[in-house]
Tab-separated table of C-alpha atoms in Angstrom:
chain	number	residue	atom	x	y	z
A	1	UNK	CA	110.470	-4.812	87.692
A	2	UNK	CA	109.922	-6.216	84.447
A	3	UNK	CA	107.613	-3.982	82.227
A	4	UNK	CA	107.682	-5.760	78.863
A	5	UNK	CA	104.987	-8.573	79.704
A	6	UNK	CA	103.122	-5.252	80.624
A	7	UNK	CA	103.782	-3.308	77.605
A	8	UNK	CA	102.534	-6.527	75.650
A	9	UNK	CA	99.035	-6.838	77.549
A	10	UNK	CA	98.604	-2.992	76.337
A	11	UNK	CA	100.115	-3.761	72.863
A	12	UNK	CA	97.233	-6.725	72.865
A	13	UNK	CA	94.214	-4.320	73.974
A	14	UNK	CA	95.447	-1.533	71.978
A	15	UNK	CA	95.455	-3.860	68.607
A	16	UNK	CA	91.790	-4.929	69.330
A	17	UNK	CA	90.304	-1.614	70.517
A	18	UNK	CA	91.901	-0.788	66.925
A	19	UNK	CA	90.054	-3.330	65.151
A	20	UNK	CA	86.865	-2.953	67.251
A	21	UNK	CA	87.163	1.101	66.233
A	22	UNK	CA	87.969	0.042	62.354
A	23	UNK	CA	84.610	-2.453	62.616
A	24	UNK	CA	82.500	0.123	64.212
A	25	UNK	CA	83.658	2.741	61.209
A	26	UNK	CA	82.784	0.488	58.542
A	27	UNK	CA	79.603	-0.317	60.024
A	28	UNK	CA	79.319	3.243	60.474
A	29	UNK	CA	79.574	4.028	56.874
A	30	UNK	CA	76.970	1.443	55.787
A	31	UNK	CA	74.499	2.436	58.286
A	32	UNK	CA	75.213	6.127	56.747
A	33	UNK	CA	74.597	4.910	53.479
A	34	UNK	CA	71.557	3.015	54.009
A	35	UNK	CA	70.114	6.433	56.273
A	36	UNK	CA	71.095	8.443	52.761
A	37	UNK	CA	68.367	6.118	51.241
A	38	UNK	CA	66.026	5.866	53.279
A	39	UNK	CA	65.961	9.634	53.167
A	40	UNK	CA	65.828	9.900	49.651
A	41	UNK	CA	63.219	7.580	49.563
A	42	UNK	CA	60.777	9.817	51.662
A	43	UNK	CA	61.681	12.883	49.976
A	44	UNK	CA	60.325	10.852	47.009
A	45	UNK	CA	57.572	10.063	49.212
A	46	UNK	CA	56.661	13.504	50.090
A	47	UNK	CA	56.616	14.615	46.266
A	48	UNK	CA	54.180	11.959	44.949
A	49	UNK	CA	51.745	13.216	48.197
A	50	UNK	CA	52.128	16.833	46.897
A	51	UNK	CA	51.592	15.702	43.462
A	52	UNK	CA	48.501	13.349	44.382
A	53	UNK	CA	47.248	16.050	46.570
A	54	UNK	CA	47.432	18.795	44.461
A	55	UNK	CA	45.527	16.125	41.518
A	56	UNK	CA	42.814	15.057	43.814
A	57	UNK	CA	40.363	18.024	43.041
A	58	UNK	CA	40.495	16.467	39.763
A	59	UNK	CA	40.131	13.252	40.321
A	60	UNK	CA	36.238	12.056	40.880
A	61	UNK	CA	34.375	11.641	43.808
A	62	UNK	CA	33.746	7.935	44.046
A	63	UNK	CA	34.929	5.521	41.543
A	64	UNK	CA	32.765	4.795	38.597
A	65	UNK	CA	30.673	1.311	38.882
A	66	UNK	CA	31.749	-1.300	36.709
A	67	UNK	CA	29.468	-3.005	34.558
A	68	UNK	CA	27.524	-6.096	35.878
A	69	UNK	CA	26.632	-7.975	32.547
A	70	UNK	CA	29.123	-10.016	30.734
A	71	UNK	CA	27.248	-8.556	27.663
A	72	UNK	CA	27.763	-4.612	28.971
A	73	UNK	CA	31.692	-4.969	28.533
A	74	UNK	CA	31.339	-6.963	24.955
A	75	UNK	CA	28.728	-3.782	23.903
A	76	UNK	CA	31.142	-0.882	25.610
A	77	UNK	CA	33.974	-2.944	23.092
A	78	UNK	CA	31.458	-2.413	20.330
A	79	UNK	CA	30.818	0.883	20.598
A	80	UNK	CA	34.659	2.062	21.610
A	81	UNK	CA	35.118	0.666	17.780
A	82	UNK	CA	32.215	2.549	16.390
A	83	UNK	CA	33.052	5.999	14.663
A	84	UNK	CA	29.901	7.470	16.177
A	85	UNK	CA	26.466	6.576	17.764
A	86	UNK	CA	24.951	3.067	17.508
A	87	UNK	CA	20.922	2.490	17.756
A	88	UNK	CA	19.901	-0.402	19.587
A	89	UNK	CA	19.655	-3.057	16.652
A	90	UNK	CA	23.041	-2.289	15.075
A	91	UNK	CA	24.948	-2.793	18.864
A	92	UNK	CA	22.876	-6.132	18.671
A	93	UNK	CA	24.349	-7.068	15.194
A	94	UNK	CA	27.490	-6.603	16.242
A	95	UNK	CA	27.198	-8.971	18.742
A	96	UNK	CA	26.109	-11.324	16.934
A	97	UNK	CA	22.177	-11.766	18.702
A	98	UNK	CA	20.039	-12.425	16.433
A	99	UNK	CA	17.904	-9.525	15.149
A	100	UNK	CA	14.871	-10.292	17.049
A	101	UNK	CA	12.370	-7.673	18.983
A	102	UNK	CA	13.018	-9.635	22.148
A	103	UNK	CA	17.048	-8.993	21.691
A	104	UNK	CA	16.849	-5.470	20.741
A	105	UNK	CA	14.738	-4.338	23.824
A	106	UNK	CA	17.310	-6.130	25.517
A	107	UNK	CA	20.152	-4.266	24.264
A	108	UNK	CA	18.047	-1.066	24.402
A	109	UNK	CA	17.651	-2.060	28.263
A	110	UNK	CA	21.496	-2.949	28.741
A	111	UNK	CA	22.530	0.688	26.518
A	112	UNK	CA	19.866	2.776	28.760
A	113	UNK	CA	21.145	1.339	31.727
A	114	UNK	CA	25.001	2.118	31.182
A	115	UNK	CA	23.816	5.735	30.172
A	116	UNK	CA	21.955	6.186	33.485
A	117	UNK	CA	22.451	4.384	35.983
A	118	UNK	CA	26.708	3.989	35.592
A	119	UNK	CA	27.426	7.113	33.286
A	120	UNK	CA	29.712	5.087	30.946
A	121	UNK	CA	27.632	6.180	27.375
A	122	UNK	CA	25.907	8.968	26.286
A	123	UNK	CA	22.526	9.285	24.231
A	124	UNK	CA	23.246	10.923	21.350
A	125	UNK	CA	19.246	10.941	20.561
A	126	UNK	CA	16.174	9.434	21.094
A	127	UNK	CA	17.479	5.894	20.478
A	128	UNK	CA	21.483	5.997	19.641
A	129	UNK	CA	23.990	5.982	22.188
A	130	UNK	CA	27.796	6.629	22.251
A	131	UNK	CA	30.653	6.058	24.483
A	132	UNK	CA	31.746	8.666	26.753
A	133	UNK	CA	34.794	10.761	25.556
């Protein structure tokens, strides 16, 4: 009995189980490399929750309403420039509205209303108001 056309089938199989076993390695390695990331990446996760976490006391309870008015974000620009409290009429000069009674209780109206209602400024006194530090 001739054994050589055996010996060759098993040479054949043996070569590409080889390869197969040399594929599956290499894939083997990637898919290791990828799972080193992916781990990384959640331990990375886990320390920005710890950090947020241990930050949220401080943070405040709901977010602080934005300003309605086109003119509320044009006055809080004024008075971030100011060096300290602005009455009423000088927040409406710096706007550029004319100096009129009308315009000044309008402003008044706009300043009281970011002090109280959305806690942006302060009232320094009876009728000045300031941003909030």
């Amino acid at each position: 009995m001739n054994i050589r056309p055996l010996l060759q089938a098993l040479d054949l199989q043996e070569d590409a189980a080889r390869a197969l076993a040399d594929d599956l390695r290499t894939q083997i390695d990637a898919l290791q490399a990828l799972l080193r990331e992916a781990e990384t990446h959640l331990a990375h996760l886990a320390i920005t929750r710890k950090t947020v976490t241990g930050l949220a006391d401080r943070l405040p309870a709901s977010p602080p309403e934005l300003p309605e008015h086109p003119d509320d974000t044009r006055i809080l620009a004024v008075l971030n420039e100011a060096t300290g409290p602005l009455r009423a009429k000088e927040v409406c000069q710096a706007l550029g509205h004319e100096v009129l009674p009308k315009n000044v209780e309008g402003t008044r109206a706009k300043l009281k209303h970011l002090a109280k209602k959305l806690g942006i400024l302060t009232q320094a006194d009876a009728g000045s108001f300031a941003r909030k530090q």
